[in-house]
mmCIF file of C-alpha atoms in Angstrom:
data_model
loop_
_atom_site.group_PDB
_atom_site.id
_atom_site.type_symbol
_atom_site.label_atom_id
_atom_site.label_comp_id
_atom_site.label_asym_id
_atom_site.label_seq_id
_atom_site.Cartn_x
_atom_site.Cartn_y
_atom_site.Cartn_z
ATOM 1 C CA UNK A 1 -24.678 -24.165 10.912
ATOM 2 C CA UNK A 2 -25.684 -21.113 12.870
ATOM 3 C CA UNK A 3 -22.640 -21.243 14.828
ATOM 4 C CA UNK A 4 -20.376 -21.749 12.115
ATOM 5 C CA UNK A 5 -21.557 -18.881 10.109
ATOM 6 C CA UNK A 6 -21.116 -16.867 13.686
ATOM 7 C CA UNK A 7 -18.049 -17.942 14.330
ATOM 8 C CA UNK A 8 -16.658 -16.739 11.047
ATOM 9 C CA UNK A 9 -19.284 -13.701 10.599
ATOM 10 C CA UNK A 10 -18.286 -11.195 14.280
ATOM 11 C CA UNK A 11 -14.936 -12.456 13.698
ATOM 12 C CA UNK A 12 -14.321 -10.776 10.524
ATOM 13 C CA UNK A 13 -16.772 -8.210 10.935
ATOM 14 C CA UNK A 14 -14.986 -7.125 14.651
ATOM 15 C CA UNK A 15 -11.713 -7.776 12.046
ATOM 16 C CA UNK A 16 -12.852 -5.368 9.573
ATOM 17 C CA UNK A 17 -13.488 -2.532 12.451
ATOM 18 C CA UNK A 18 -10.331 -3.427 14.005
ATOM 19 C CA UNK A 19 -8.326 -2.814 10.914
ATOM 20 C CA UNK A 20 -10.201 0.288 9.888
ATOM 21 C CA UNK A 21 -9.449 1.704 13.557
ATOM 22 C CA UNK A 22 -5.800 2.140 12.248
ATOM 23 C CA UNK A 23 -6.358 3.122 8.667
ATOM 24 C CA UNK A 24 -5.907 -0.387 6.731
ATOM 25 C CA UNK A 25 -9.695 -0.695 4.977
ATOM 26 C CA UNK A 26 -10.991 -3.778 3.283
ATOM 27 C CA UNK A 27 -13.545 -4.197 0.725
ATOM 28 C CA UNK A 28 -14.597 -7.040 2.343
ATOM 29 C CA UNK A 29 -13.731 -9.887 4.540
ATOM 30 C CA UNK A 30 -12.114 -11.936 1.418
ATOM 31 C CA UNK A 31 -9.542 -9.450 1.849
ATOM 32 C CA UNK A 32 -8.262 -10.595 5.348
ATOM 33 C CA UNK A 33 -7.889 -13.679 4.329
ATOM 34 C CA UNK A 34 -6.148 -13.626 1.869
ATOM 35 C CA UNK A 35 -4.008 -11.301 3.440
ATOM 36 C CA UNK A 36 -3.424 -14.420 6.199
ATOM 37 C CA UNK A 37 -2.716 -16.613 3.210
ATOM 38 C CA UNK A 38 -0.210 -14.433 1.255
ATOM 39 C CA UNK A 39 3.406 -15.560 1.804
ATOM 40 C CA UNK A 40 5.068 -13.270 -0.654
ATOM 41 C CA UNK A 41 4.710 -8.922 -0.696
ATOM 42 C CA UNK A 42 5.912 -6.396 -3.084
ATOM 43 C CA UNK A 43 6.165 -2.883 -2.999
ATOM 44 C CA UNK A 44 6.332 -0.280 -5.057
ATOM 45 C CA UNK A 45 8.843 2.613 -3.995
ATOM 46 C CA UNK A 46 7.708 6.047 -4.879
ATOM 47 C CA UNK A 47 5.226 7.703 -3.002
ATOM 48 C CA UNK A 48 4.830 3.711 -0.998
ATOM 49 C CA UNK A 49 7.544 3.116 0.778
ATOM 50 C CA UNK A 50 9.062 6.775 0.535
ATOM 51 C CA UNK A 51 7.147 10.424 1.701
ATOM 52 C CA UNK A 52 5.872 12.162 -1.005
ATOM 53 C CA UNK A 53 5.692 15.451 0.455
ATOM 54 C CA UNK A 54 9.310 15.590 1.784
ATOM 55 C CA UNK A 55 11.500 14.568 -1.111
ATOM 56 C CA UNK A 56 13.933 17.159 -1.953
ATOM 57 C CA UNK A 57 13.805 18.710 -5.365
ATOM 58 C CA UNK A 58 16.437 20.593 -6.881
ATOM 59 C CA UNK A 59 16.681 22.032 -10.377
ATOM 60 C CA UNK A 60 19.575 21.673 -12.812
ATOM 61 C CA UNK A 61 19.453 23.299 -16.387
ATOM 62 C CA UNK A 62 18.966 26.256 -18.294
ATOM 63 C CA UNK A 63 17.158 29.306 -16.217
ATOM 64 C CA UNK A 64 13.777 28.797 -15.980
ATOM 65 C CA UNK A 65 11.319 32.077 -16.730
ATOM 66 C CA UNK A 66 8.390 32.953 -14.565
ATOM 67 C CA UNK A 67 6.239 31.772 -17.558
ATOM 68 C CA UNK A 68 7.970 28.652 -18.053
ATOM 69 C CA UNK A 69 7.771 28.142 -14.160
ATOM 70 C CA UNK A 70 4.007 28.872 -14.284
ATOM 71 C CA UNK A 71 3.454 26.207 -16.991
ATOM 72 C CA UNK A 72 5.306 23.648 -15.667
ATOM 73 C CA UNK A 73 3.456 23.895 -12.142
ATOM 74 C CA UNK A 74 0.111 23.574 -13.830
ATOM 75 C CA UNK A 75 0.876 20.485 -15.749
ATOM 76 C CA UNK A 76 2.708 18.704 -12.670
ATOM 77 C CA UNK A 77 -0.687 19.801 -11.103
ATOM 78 C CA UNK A 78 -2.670 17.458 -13.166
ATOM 79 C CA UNK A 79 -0.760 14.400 -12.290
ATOM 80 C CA UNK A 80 -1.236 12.584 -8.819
ATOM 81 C CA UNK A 81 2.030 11.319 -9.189
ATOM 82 C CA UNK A 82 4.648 12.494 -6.385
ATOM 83 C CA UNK A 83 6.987 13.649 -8.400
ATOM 84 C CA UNK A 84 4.684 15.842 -10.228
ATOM 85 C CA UNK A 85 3.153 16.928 -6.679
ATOM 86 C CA UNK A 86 6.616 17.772 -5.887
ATOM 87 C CA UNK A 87 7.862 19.944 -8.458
ATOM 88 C CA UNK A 88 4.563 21.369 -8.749
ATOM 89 C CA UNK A 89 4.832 21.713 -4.831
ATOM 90 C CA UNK A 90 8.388 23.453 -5.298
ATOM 91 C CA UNK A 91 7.621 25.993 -8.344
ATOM 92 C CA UNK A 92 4.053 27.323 -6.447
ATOM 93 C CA UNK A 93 2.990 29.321 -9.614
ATOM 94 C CA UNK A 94 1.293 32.293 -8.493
ATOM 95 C CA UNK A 95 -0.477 32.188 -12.496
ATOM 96 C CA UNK A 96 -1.839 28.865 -13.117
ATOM 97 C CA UNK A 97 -1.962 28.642 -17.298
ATOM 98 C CA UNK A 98 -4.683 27.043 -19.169
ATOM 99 C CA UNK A 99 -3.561 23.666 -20.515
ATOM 100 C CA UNK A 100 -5.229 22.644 -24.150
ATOM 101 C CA UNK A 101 -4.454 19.075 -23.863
ATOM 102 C CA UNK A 102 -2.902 17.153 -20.893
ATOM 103 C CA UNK A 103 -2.310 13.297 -21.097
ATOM 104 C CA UNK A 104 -0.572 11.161 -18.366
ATOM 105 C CA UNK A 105 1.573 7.648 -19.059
ATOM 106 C CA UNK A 106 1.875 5.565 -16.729
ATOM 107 C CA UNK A 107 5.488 5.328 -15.998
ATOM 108 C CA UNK A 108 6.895 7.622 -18.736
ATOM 109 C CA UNK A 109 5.712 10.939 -18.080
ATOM 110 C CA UNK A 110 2.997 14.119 -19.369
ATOM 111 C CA UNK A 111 1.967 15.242 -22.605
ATOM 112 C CA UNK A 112 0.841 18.426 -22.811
ATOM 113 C CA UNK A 113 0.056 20.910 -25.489
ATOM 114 C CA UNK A 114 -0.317 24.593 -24.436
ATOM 115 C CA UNK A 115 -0.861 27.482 -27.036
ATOM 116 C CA UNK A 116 0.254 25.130 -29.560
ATOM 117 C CA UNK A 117 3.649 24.158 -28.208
ATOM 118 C CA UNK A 118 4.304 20.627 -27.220
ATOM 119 C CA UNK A 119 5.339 20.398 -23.521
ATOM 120 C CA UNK A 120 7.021 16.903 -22.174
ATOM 121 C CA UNK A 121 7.574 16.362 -18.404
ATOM 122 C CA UNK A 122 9.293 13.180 -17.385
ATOM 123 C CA UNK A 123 11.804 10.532 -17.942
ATOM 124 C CA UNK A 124 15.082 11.110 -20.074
ATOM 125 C CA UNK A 125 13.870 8.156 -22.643
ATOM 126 C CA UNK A 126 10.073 10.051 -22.706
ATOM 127 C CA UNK A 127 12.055 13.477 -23.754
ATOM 128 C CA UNK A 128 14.420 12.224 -25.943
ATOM 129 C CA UNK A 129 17.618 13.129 -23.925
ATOM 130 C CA UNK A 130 20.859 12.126 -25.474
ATOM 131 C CA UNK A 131 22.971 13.041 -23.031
ATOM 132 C CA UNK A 132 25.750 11.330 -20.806
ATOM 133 C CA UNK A 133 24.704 13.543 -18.053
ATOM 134 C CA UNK A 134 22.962 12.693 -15.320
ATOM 135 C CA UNK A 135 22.783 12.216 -11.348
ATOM 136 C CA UNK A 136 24.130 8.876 -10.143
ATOM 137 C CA UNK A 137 21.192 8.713 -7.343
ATOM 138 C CA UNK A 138 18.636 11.310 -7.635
ATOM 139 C CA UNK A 139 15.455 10.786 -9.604
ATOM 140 C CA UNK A 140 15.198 12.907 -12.332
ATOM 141 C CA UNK A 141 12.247 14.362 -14.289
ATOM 142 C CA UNK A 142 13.354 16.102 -17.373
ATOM 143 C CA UNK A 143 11.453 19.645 -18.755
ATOM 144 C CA UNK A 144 11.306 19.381 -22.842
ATOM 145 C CA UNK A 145 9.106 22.480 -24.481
ATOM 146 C CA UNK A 146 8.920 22.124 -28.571
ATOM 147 C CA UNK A 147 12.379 20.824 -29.301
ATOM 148 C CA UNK A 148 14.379 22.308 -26.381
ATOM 149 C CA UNK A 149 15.307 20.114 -23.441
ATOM 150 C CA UNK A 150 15.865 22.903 -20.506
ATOM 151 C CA UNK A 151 16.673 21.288 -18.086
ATOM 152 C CA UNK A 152 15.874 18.290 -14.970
ATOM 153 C CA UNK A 153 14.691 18.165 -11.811
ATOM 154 C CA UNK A 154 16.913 15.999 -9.175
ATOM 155 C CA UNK A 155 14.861 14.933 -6.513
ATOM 156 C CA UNK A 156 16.104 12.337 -3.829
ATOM 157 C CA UNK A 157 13.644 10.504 -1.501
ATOM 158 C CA UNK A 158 13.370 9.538 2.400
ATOM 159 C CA UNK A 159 11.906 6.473 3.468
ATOM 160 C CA UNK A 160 8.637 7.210 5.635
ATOM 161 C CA UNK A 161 8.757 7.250 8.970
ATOM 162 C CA UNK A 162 9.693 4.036 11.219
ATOM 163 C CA UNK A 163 9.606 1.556 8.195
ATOM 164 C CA UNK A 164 13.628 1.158 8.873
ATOM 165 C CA UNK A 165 12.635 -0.220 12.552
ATOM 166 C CA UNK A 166 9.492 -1.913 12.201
ATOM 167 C CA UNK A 167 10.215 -3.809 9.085
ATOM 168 C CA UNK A 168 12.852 -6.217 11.029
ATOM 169 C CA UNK A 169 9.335 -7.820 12.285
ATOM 170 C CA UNK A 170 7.701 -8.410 8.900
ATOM 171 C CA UNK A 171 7.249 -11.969 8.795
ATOM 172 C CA UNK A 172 7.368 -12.965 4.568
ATOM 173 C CA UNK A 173 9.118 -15.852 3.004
ATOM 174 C CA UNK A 174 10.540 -12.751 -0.274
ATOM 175 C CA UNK A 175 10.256 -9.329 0.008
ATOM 176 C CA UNK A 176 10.506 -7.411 -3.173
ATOM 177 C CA UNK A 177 10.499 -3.965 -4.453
ATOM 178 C CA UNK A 178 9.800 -2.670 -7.653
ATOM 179 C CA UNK A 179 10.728 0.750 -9.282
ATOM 180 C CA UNK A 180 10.479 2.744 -12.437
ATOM 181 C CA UNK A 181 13.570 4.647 -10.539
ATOM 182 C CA UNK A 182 17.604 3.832 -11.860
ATOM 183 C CA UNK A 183 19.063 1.217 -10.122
ATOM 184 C CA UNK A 184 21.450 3.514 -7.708
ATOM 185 C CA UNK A 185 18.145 5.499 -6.745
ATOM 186 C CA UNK A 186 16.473 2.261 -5.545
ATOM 187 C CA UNK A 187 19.831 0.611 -3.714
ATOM 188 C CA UNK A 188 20.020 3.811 -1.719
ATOM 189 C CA UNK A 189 16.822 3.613 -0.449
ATOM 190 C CA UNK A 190 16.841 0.102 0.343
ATOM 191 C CA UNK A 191 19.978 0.022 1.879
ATOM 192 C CA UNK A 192 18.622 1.788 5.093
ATOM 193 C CA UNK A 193 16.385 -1.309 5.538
ATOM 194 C CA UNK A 194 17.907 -3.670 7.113
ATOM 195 C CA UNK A 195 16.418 -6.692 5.693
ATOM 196 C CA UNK A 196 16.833 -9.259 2.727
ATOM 197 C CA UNK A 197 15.304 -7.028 -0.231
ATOM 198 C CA UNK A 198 14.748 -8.565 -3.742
ATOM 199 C CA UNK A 199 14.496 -5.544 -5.957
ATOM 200 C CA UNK A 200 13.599 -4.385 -9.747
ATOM 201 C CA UNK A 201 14.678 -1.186 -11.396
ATOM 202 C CA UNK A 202 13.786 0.761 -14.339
ATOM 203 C CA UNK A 203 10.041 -0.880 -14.292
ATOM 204 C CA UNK A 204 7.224 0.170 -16.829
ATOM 205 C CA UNK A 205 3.799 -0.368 -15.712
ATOM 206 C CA UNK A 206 3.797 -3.692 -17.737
ATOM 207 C CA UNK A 207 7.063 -4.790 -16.336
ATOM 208 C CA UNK A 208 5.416 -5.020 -12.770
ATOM 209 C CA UNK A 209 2.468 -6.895 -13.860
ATOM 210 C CA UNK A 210 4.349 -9.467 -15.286
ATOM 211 C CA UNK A 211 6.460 -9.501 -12.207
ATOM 212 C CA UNK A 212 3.572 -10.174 -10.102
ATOM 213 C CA UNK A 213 2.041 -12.800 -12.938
ATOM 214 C CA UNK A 214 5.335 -14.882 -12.746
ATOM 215 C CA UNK A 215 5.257 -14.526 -8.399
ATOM 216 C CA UNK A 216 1.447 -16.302 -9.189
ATOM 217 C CA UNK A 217 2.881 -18.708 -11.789
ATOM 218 C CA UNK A 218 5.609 -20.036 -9.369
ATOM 219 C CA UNK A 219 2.589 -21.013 -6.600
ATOM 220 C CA UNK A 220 2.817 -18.107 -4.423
ATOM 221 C CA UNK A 221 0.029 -15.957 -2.890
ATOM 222 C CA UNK A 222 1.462 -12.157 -3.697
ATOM 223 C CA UNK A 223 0.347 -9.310 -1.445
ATOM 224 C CA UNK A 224 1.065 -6.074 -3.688
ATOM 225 C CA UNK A 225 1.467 -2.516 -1.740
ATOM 226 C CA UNK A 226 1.572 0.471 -4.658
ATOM 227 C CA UNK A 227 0.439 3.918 -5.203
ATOM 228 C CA UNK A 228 -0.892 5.705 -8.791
ATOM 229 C CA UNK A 229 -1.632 4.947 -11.849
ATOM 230 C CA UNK A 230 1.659 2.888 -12.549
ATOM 231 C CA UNK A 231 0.687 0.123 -9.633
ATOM 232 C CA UNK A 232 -3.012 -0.106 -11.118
ATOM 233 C CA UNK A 233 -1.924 -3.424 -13.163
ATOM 234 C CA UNK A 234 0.065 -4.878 -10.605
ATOM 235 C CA UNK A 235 -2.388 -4.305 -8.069
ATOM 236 C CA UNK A 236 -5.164 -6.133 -10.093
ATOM 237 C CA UNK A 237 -3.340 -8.805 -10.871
ATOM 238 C CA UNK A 238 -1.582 -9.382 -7.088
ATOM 239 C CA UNK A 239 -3.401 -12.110 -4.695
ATOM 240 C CA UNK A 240 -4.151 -9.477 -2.348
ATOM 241 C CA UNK A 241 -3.714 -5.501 -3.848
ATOM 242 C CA UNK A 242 -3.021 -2.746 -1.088
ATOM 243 C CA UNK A 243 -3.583 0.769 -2.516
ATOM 244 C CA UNK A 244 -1.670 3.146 -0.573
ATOM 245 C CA UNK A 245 -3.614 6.460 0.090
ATOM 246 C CA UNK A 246 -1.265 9.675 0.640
ATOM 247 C CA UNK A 247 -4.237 11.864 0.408
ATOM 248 C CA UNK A 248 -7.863 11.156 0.955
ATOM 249 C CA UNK A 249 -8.555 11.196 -3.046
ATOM 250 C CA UNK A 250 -5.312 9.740 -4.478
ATOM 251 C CA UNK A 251 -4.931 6.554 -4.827
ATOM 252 C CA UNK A 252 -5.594 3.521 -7.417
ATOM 253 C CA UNK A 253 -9.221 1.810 -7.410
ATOM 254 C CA UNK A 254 -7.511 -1.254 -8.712
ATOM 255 C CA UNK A 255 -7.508 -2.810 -4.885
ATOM 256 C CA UNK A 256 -8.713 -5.113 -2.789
ATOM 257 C CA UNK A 257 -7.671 -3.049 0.299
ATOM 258 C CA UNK A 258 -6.964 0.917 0.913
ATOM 259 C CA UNK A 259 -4.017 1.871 3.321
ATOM 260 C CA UNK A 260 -3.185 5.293 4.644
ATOM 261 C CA UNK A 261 0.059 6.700 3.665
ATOM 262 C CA UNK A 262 1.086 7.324 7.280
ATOM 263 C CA UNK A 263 0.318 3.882 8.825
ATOM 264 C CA UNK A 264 2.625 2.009 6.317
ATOM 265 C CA UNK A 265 4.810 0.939 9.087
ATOM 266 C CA UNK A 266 2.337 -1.080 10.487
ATOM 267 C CA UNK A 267 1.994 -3.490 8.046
ATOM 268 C CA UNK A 268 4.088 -6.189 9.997
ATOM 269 C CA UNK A 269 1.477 -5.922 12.551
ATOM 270 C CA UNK A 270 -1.303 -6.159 10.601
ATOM 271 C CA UNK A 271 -0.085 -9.005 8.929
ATOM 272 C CA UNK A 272 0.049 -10.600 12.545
ATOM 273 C CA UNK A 273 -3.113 -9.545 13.230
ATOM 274 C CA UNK A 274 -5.123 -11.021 9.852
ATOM 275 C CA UNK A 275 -3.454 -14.245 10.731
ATOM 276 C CA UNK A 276 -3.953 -14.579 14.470
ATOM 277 C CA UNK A 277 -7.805 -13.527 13.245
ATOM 278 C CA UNK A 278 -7.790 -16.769 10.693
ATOM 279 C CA UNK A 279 -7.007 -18.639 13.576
ATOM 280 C CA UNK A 280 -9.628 -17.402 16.247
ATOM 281 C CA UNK A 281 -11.899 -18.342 13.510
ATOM 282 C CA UNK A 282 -10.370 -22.156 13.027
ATOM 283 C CA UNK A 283 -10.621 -22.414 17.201
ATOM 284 C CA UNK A 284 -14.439 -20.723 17.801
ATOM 285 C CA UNK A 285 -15.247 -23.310 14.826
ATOM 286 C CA UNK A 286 -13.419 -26.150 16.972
ATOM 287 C CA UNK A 287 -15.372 -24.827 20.273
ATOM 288 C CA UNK A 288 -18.905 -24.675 18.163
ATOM 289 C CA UNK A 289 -18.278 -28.289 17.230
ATOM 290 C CA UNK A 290 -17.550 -29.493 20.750
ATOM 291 C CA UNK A 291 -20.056 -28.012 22.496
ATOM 292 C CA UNK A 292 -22.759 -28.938 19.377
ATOM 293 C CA UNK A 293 -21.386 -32.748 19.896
ATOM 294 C CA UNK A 294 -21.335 -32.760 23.516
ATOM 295 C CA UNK A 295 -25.043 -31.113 23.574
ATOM 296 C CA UNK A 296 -26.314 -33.543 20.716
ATOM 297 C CA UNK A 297 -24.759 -36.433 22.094
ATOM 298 C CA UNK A 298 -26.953 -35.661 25.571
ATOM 299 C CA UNK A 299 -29.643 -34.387 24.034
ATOM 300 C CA UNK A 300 -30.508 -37.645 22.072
ATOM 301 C CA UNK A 301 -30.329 -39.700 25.078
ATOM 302 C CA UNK A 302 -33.617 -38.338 25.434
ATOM 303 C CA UNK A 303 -32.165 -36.413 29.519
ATOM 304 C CA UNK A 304 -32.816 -33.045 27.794
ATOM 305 C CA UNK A 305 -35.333 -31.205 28.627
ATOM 306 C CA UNK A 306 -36.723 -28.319 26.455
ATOM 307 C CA UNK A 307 -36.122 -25.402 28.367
ATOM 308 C CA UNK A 308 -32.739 -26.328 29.170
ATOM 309 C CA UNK A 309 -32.145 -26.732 25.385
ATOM 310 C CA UNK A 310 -34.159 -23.644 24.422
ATOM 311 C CA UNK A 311 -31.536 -22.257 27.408
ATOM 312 C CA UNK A 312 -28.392 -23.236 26.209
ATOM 313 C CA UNK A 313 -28.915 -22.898 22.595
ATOM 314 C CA UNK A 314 -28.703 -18.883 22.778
ATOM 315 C CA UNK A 315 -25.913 -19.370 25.454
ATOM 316 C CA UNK A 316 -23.585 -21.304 22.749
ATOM 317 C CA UNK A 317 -24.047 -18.598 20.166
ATOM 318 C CA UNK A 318 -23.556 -15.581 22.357
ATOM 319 C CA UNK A 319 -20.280 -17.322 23.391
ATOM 320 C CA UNK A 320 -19.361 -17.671 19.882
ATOM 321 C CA UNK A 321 -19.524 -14.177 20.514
ATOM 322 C CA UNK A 322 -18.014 -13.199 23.164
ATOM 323 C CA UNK A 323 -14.664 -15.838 22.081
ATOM 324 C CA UNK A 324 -14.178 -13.674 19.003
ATOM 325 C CA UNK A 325 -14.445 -10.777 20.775
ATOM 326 C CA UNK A 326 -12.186 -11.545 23.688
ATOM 327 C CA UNK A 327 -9.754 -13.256 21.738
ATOM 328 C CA UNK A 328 -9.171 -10.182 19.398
ATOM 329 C CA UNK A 329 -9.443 -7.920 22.341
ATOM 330 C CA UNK A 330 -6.689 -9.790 24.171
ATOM 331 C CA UNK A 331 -4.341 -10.083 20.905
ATOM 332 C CA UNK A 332 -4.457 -5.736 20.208
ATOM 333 C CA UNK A 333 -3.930 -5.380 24.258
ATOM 334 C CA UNK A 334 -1.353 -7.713 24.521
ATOM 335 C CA UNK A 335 1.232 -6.876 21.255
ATOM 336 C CA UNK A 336 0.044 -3.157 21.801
ATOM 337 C CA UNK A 337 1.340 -2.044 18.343
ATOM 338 C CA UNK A 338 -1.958 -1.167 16.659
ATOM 339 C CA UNK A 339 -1.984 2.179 19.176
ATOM 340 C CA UNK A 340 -3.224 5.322 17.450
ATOM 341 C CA UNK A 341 0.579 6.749 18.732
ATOM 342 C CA UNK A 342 4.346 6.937 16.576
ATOM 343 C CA UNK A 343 4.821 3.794 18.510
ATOM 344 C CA UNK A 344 8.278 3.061 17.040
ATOM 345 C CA UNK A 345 9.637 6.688 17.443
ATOM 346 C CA UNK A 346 11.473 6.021 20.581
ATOM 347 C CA UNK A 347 13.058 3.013 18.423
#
């Protein structure tokens, strides 16, 4: 018994270091294994798969005022979202104004109410645009104050860096992507991917939960990699959730896992790696038993003598050890992707 709970303990725990080396943090060890188990993983797109801080934002609509720039900054300031971050980013407000009431939905937009005039920032449905109008493959955020709809801002995306190259290696039976984004948006991000991508448009926060719930239903083991408040369900409800961090205090508790922003192309590897770990376990559980049989077997032919026992006992476990360790060692060494370097720059 001692060995087995070794065997299973410094592997994990030397798997839990490893992974936190290179910014992928478990809660626990539960986490690893189920992230060897999961056959199935989804993404969201915004602020996941794409870089939040270098979308490209681009206003369209009536002329904006300096006070009207100002308040739209400090609501898009209150919302960890990236688009918010974005337009908030691209207005810098020298005046931040006080807002009364703020309130953020998931997927739809901001409500905000400042010096009693209602201010909306978000999708066309949330404002109550009418229009015909709009950009075949930007994301848009519309600007609504009272009863006036000013204007939208266009912003188009860029995948993060490497994910193009090092997701040919991602080893999944489905990948999927889901998006509160219009259906051209998503295809034109996907499209410089070059693998088989199952994809979902126009998602609500409730549309991606039920995604993941009928994933579950169908028998498979879902790993879920989202951002924000609109991935909080999904991420609950996934086998295995992966909360993607693109700044040290935004990102959604609703997780099994945290991931930073920047390492996202290394999932395929550490997908690899939680596996290869499940199986150092299974074969340091295999050498445990041999040696315990082997040593049993002698020992109760009565040829052992106590010292030798009291000997070799310690020796087995601090090879149980030493296995793990080596074995782990070897695999980082030897596939050399898990590097604290752009590894897949030159690519």
């Amino acid at each position: 018994p001692c060995l087995l709970l070794l065997a299973s303990s410094f592997t994990n725990g030397f798997l839990i270091s490893l992974f936190a080396k290179y910014g992928l943090y478990f809660k626990n060890y539960l986490g690893i294994e189920r992230m060897a188990q999961c056959d199935q993983i989804v993404f969201d797109k915004t602020g996941t798969l794409t870089m939040d801080h270098s979308m490209e934002v681009k206003y369209i609509g009536i002329e904006l005022t300096e006070y009207e720039k100002s308040l739209i900054s400090s609501i898009a300031s209150k919302s960890t979202h990236p688009y918010s971050k974005s337009i908030s980013l691209l207005l810098m407000a020298q005046k931040k104004i006080t807002i009364q009431e703020v309130n953020e939905i998931p997927g739809e937009g901001i409500y905000a109410v400042v010096n009693n005039q209602i201010v909306l920032l978000g999708s066309k449905n949330f404002v109550g645009d009418t229009s015909q109008e709009s950009s075949l493959y930007a994301s848009e955020v519309y600007f609504k104050i009272d009863q006036l709809i000013k204007g939208r801002f266009a912003i188009s995306q860029k995948l993060r860096n490497n994910i193009a190259v090092s997701f040919k290696t991602l080893e999944m039976k489905k990948v999927h992507v889901l998006s509160g984004d219009k259906t051209e948006s998503v295809k034109e991000v996907l499209s410089k991917i070059p693998i088989s991508i199952s994809y979902k448009a126009a998602c609500t926060p409730m549309d991606k939960v039920e995604y993941i719930k009928e994933l579950s239903g169908q028998g498979s083991k879902v790993i879920m990699v989202g951002d924000g408040l609109n991935d909080a369900g999904a991420l609950n409800w996934a086998y295995l959730g992966v909360s993607v961090m693109n700044e040290n205090f935004s990102f959604s508790p609703g997780s099994d896992a945290l991931l930073e922003g920047n390492q996202m192309y290394r999932i395929p590897q550490f997908l690899k790696l939680a596996r290869f770990g499940q199986k150092t376990i299974k074969i340091v559980f295999a050498y445990s038993f041999i040696y315990n049989f082997i040593g049993l077997a002698y020992a109760v032919t009565g040829h052992l003598k106590p010292l030798v026992a009291a000997i070799l006992m310690p020796i087995s476990s601090l090879s149980i050890i030493f296995l793990s360790f080596f074995a782990l060692k070897v695999y980082e060494i030897k596939f050399g992707k898990l590097k604290n370097v752009n590894i897949l720059q030159s690519s």
